[in-house]
Each structure stands twice: as structure tokens, then as C-alpha cells.
């Protein structure tokens, strides 16, 4: 009973691979899951409501304007009921509907009204999959937070060979098993994370400050991704403005000193990500009144170094988070500088981004990141939306945490 009591809502789309949903349902039922199904109009061309009901022992939902179905469980409650929603097969047409937020039938309405994780299982002809329109839709859907499995390479029902074949029921089952195992352990261990983000401001007087170009977006996206994995997440944010889900705690700060104080107050955590672009220096003296032109000689602002939050967390023997990750904003020698940051600051990961390029990094929705861990392993994340990169980073950090032998 590997998936005992997991509630899974399966939406069956209109493609020849739809018949495989029956195998998946059998596998899930054998392992203790509760299943409800929504059969789309085109899905009905390939499987019948009767076969679904026979296997699930539950009504097959088809129509948004079905009085009996609404009386039993309305479409909003259907999505609330589920622990995860699967769309299989996800056709090219269905993907395009999701990208524009259509709510034209029961399936699309349930998905638009849902805040649950949704796993899309694409299946289509290779040329349809590789078409620029589908690939553009894929990017949008990944940015919306949809999860994907496949498509795989192989021979398709149309006789062609290539990428587009639906993942097998076994592969989907393994994905779900891994997904729920992780969710369960995160919940059982009550995992907590903190993320620093945004710039800091170091005031010279009440109106002037030293700061930088950081928008804080990458850090916020990482917090959202960690939260989606079930990790209780606190964000300590320098001046920036992003909306976060209500279960993420956000502490707004201004200066590096305040950020450090709030970090200390948020300990202990299992995972810390320092994505803030903390100002390296602060004025030695902050004047209470606006500095007048005549008061200042050229070159006379005296600065001193701010304490390093990432280094504090990494070297903090008393309550060191098991995983500490930092970012490196570099304009040159990205890998070399990051490796020396890992060594000097004793952190476990550095995610380095090149801030010399205008269309990625600071103040952009996109990023291109190189991940380096303390063993010197390097992984490149090509240019993508910050939200997409955040999901990858959150997964890697959680996997590393769960791999930690001393942790289990
Ligand atoms: N960092 C921090 N506290 C500071 C300075 C930096 O926590 N006072 C963290 C950042 O959040 C980031 C990492 O250190 O995770 C690296 O920041 P970066 O600005 O790239 O490097 P610096 O250590 O400031 O070094 P340099 O500016 O010389 O590259």
C-alpha cells in the first residue's frame, strides 16, 4: 500500500494514450489511493465513463452543468478534495487552453479554480511537441507552476518516432510515489527554511542611502518553491515588493544589520538560502539630519564592512542549518570566484549569476545560474524564468537535505 489514502484526481484528455489511464488507475487503487476522474469530451472518444467508474468505484465527472454531479460534489470541492491532479494524456490543444486560462468545460474550470499541484502528462505527435507554439506554451505552464512528466522518446501510435510518447503508467506511478514520499517526510519532520532576499539600504542620513539594483525576485521565487514543497518558509526581505502566498512569513527589513538580526531570530531552520544582495558596506556614522552640501568634503564618507550573513549561518556551530546556500553576483570569473566563496564562507552551495548581462539577473524575470557545491560539482541552468530556476533549486536543496545520512 505505497500510496495509501492519497487522493488523486485524474483528468482524462482526448488522445489515443487515454486508455493507459485505466492501467494507472488499477495500479493506484492496488496501492491504496482514492481516485476520482473527470472525462473530457474528447477523452470520451477513447475511454468510457463505465470503465472508469468500474475501476475507481466512483462517479466519473463529465459535465460542468450536471445537476446530479454538482449536488454530490461541486467542481470547486472536487479540486479541494484532491492531494494532486493529473492530466493524462495532456494534448497540445489542452496545453494551449491552460496557457490562456480557459474555463470552458469541467476540466479547465477545475484547473483554473485549483491551487493544488497539477501534473501534466503530455502525449502528442513529435512535430506537435516540438512546434514553437507548444514549446512556448510549455515555458508558460512551467512558469505557472504546472509539473510535467515526459513526454518520452519512442514510437508513437501514428507510426512516427521521436519525443511525444506519453510516460508509462509505471513511470507516472514512480513519480507519484517519489512526490508523496517527499511530501510526507517534509511534513513529518516539520522542515523549515529561511530565505534572505532583496537589496539592503545603508542610510547616510534620513534621505540618502547606499544600495544596489537587486529586485529580490529570485529569492521570493525560491521561497514560493520551497513553500510548495511543504517546507515552512520565512523570507527576510530588504526593500522590495512581491506578493507571496499567505503561509509564507515575510519579515521586511531595511539595513544589513536588521537583516542579520531577523535571521538570528528565525533560527533554527533546516535550510537557509541567502539570496539577498546585502550591501557590503555601511556608513560609519548615520546623521540624524539631512547632510548639507557644505558639511561634506569630497571623498569624506567613511564606510565600514557589514557582517556577512551567509558566513554567519555557515559557521554558526550552535544552530547551523543543515544546508546553507548562497548566491554570487559576479561580472567575471564566475566559477572561480564562486568556488572561493564556498571555501571562505563555508556554505554548501553557491548559485552564481552573471550580473553583467542586461537581460538576466538583476531586475529581470529571467536568470541564468551556475550551481557549485562544496565538492566542486558544477551544474548549469540555462536561461529561464526565475520561477522555473527557483523550482529546480528548491528540489535540489530538498533532495540534498533528505540525502543527508545524519538527517534520517
Ligand atoms: N552575503 C551576506 N551578507 C553580506 C554579504 C553577502 O549574506 N554582508 C551573501 C549574499 O546573500 C550572497 C553571498 O553572500 O549569498 C555572496 O554575495 P556577493 O555579493 O556575490 O559576494 P560578496 O561576499 O559580497 O563578495 P564580493 O562583493 O567581493 O564579490
Short mmCIF file of C-alpha atoms in Angstrom, two decimals, residues 48-256:
data_model
loop_
_atom_site.label_atom_id
_atom_site.label_comp_id
_atom_site.label_asym_id
_atom_site.label_seq_id
_atom_site.Cartn_x
_atom_site.Cartn_y
_atom_site.Cartn_z
CA UNK A 48 -15.91 5.12 -21.50
CA UNK A 49 -17.31 6.50 -18.22
CA UNK A 50 -18.36 2.96 -17.34
CA UNK A 51 -14.82 1.56 -17.47
CA UNK A 52 -13.55 4.44 -15.29
CA UNK A 53 -16.36 4.04 -12.76
CA UNK A 54 -15.83 0.27 -12.63
CA UNK A 55 -12.17 0.75 -11.74
CA UNK A 56 -12.45 3.76 -9.44
CA UNK A 57 -15.71 2.71 -7.74
CA UNK A 58 -16.63 6.36 -8.00
CA UNK A 59 -18.70 8.54 -10.32
CA UNK A 60 -16.98 9.74 -13.50
CA UNK A 61 -17.45 13.51 -13.75
CA UNK A 62 -18.04 14.83 -17.25
CA UNK A 63 -20.14 17.93 -17.41
CA UNK A 64 -19.86 21.25 -15.63
CA UNK A 65 -23.59 21.79 -15.87
CA UNK A 66 -24.50 18.36 -14.49
CA UNK A 67 -27.08 18.87 -11.73
CA UNK A 68 -26.55 15.46 -10.10
CA UNK A 69 -22.78 15.78 -10.06
CA UNK A 70 -22.94 19.33 -8.64
CA UNK A 71 -25.32 18.15 -5.93
CA UNK A 72 -22.87 15.41 -4.96
CA UNK A 73 -19.62 17.42 -5.10
CA UNK A 74 -19.30 20.80 -6.84
CA UNK A 75 -16.41 21.48 -9.16
CA UNK A 76 -14.53 23.65 -6.67
CA UNK A 77 -14.84 20.96 -3.99
CA UNK A 78 -13.58 18.41 -6.49
CA UNK A 79 -10.27 20.23 -6.75
CA UNK A 80 -10.16 20.85 -2.99
CA UNK A 81 -10.67 17.14 -2.38
CA UNK A 82 -7.54 16.17 -4.33
CA UNK A 83 -3.98 15.89 -3.00
CA UNK A 84 -2.76 16.13 -6.59
CA UNK A 85 -4.42 16.47 -10.00
CA UNK A 86 -3.13 14.60 -13.06
CA UNK A 87 -3.99 15.36 -16.66
CA UNK A 88 -3.33 12.36 -18.90
CA UNK A 89 -2.83 12.49 -21.75
CA UNK A 90 -2.22 16.24 -21.93
CA UNK A 91 -2.75 17.12 -25.59
CA UNK A 92 -1.24 20.10 -27.42
CA UNK A 93 -4.71 21.63 -27.54
CA UNK A 94 -5.21 21.21 -23.79
CA UNK A 95 -1.83 22.83 -23.10
CA UNK A 96 -2.78 25.83 -25.22
CA UNK A 97 -6.06 26.20 -23.30
CA UNK A 98 -4.23 26.20 -19.97
CA UNK A 99 -1.78 28.89 -21.09
CA UNK A 100 -4.65 31.35 -21.63
CA UNK A 101 -6.61 30.28 -18.58
CA UNK A 102 -9.70 28.91 -20.36
CA UNK A 103 -12.62 27.72 -18.25
CA UNK A 104 -14.79 26.24 -20.96
CA UNK A 105 -15.62 22.83 -19.51
CA UNK A 106 -15.37 20.92 -16.25
CA UNK A 107 -11.65 20.01 -16.66
CA UNK A 108 -10.39 23.50 -17.48
CA UNK A 109 -12.65 25.11 -14.86
CA UNK A 110 -11.44 22.77 -12.11
CA UNK A 111 -7.83 23.52 -13.03
CA UNK A 112 -8.36 27.28 -13.11
CA UNK A 113 -10.08 27.14 -9.73
CA UNK A 114 -7.39 24.97 -8.14
CA UNK A 115 -4.36 25.81 -6.04
CA UNK A 116 -3.24 22.18 -5.92
CA UNK A 117 -0.18 20.77 -7.66
CA UNK A 118 -1.10 19.64 -11.14
CA UNK A 119 0.92 17.04 -13.03
CA UNK A 120 0.66 17.28 -16.80
CA UNK A 121 1.49 14.16 -18.81
CA UNK A 122 1.90 15.26 -22.43
CA UNK A 123 1.35 12.91 -25.35
CA UNK A 124 1.31 14.04 -28.95
CA UNK A 125 2.95 13.69 -32.32
CA UNK A 126 6.65 14.64 -32.25
CA UNK A 127 6.20 17.60 -34.59
CA UNK A 128 3.34 18.95 -32.49
CA UNK A 129 5.51 18.66 -29.37
CA UNK A 130 8.48 20.35 -30.99
CA UNK A 131 6.39 23.09 -32.60
CA UNK A 132 7.42 26.52 -31.38
CA UNK A 133 3.87 27.19 -30.17
CA UNK A 134 3.83 24.08 -27.94
CA UNK A 135 7.33 24.77 -26.66
CA UNK A 136 6.32 28.36 -25.85
CA UNK A 137 3.21 27.04 -24.06
CA UNK A 138 5.41 24.61 -22.12
CA UNK A 139 7.50 27.51 -20.80
CA UNK A 140 4.40 29.47 -19.76
CA UNK A 141 2.90 26.44 -17.99
CA UNK A 142 6.16 25.69 -16.18
CA UNK A 143 6.18 29.32 -15.08
CA UNK A 144 2.59 28.95 -13.81
CA UNK A 145 3.89 26.09 -11.66
CA UNK A 146 2.46 23.07 -13.53
CA UNK A 147 4.53 19.92 -13.05
CA UNK A 148 5.47 17.79 -16.04
CA UNK A 149 6.42 14.19 -16.61
CA UNK A 150 7.60 13.25 -20.11
CA UNK A 151 6.97 13.09 -22.94
CA UNK A 152 9.34 10.22 -23.66
CA UNK A 153 11.16 9.35 -26.86
CA UNK A 154 9.76 6.35 -28.69
CA UNK A 155 7.46 5.01 -31.35
CA UNK A 156 4.10 6.72 -31.36
CA UNK A 157 0.64 5.50 -32.22
CA UNK A 158 0.84 7.44 -35.52
CA UNK A 159 3.87 5.33 -36.51
CA UNK A 160 6.42 8.14 -36.14
CA UNK A 161 9.42 8.01 -33.80
CA UNK A 162 10.55 10.80 -31.52
CA UNK A 163 9.71 12.84 -28.44
CA UNK A 164 5.98 12.87 -27.75
CA UNK A 165 5.17 9.44 -26.34
CA UNK A 166 3.30 9.54 -23.04
CA UNK A 167 5.17 8.33 -19.93
CA UNK A 168 4.03 4.85 -18.97
CA UNK A 169 1.64 4.20 -16.05
CA UNK A 170 4.65 2.69 -14.19
CA UNK A 171 6.70 5.85 -14.70
CA UNK A 172 3.80 8.03 -13.55
CA UNK A 173 3.30 5.77 -10.54
CA UNK A 174 7.01 6.06 -9.57
CA UNK A 175 6.80 9.84 -9.98
CA UNK A 176 3.78 9.95 -7.65
CA UNK A 177 5.42 7.67 -5.13
CA UNK A 178 8.51 9.87 -5.01
CA UNK A 179 6.34 13.01 -4.84
CA UNK A 180 4.26 11.76 -1.90
CA UNK A 181 7.25 10.20 -0.07
CA UNK A 182 8.95 13.58 -0.09
CA UNK A 183 5.78 15.44 0.95
CA UNK A 184 5.26 13.01 3.83
CA UNK A 185 8.80 13.32 5.15
CA UNK A 186 8.76 17.14 4.89
CA UNK A 187 5.55 17.12 6.92
CA UNK A 188 6.73 14.53 9.42
CA UNK A 189 9.99 16.35 10.06
CA UNK A 190 8.27 19.74 10.04
CA UNK A 191 11.00 21.19 7.81
CA UNK A 192 11.70 24.91 7.98
CA UNK A 193 13.61 27.25 5.71
CA UNK A 194 14.68 30.85 5.67
CA UNK A 195 15.43 32.92 2.59
CA UNK A 196 17.09 36.33 2.56
CA UNK A 197 16.28 38.44 -0.46
CA UNK A 198 16.29 41.93 -1.95
CA UNK A 199 18.84 44.67 -1.54
CA UNK A 200 19.67 46.36 1.74
CA UNK A 201 19.82 50.10 2.25
CA UNK A 202 22.54 51.69 4.31
CA UNK A 203 21.46 55.20 5.22
CA UNK A 204 23.87 58.13 5.36
CA UNK A 205 21.17 60.48 6.61
CA UNK A 206 17.32 60.34 6.66
CA UNK A 207 17.05 60.61 2.86
CA UNK A 208 20.22 59.21 1.29
CA UNK A 209 21.40 55.68 1.20
CA UNK A 210 23.81 53.18 -0.38
CA UNK A 211 22.06 50.29 -2.11
CA UNK A 212 22.06 48.21 -5.29
CA UNK A 213 19.94 47.09 -8.24
CA UNK A 214 18.56 43.83 -6.77
CA UNK A 215 14.79 43.34 -7.18
CA UNK A 216 14.53 40.37 -4.80
CA UNK A 217 12.56 38.33 -7.34
CA UNK A 218 14.81 35.27 -7.40
CA UNK A 219 14.72 34.95 -3.60
CA UNK A 220 10.93 35.36 -3.45
CA UNK A 221 10.53 32.70 -6.14
CA UNK A 222 12.75 30.31 -4.17
CA UNK A 223 10.61 30.91 -1.08
CA UNK A 224 7.47 30.17 -3.10
CA UNK A 225 9.05 26.97 -4.48
CA UNK A 226 10.16 25.78 -1.01
CA UNK A 227 6.71 26.52 0.35
CA UNK A 228 5.16 24.47 -2.47
CA UNK A 229 7.27 21.52 -1.35
CA UNK A 230 5.60 21.82 2.05
CA UNK A 231 8.57 23.49 3.80
CA UNK A 232 7.60 26.21 6.31
CA UNK A 233 9.37 29.21 4.87
CA UNK A 234 10.29 32.62 6.26
CA UNK A 235 11.51 35.38 3.96
CA UNK A 236 13.68 38.16 5.30
CA UNK A 237 13.42 40.80 2.64
CA UNK A 238 15.19 44.07 2.03
CA UNK A 239 13.19 46.83 0.26
CA UNK A 240 11.24 45.03 -2.48
CA UNK A 241 7.65 44.37 -3.35
CA UNK A 242 6.33 40.92 -4.13
CA UNK A 243 3.18 39.13 -3.16
CA UNK A 244 3.70 35.74 -1.54
CA UNK A 245 1.22 33.00 -0.58
CA UNK A 246 -0.18 33.71 2.88
CA UNK A 247 1.55 30.75 4.53
CA UNK A 248 4.96 32.28 3.81
CA UNK A 249 6.08 34.56 6.62
CA UNK A 250 7.70 37.76 5.32
CA UNK A 251 9.82 39.98 7.57
CA UNK A 252 10.60 43.32 5.97
CA UNK A 253 13.93 44.90 6.81
CA UNK A 254 15.98 47.81 5.56
CA UNK A 255 19.64 47.52 6.53
CA UNK A 256 22.09 44.61 6.64
#
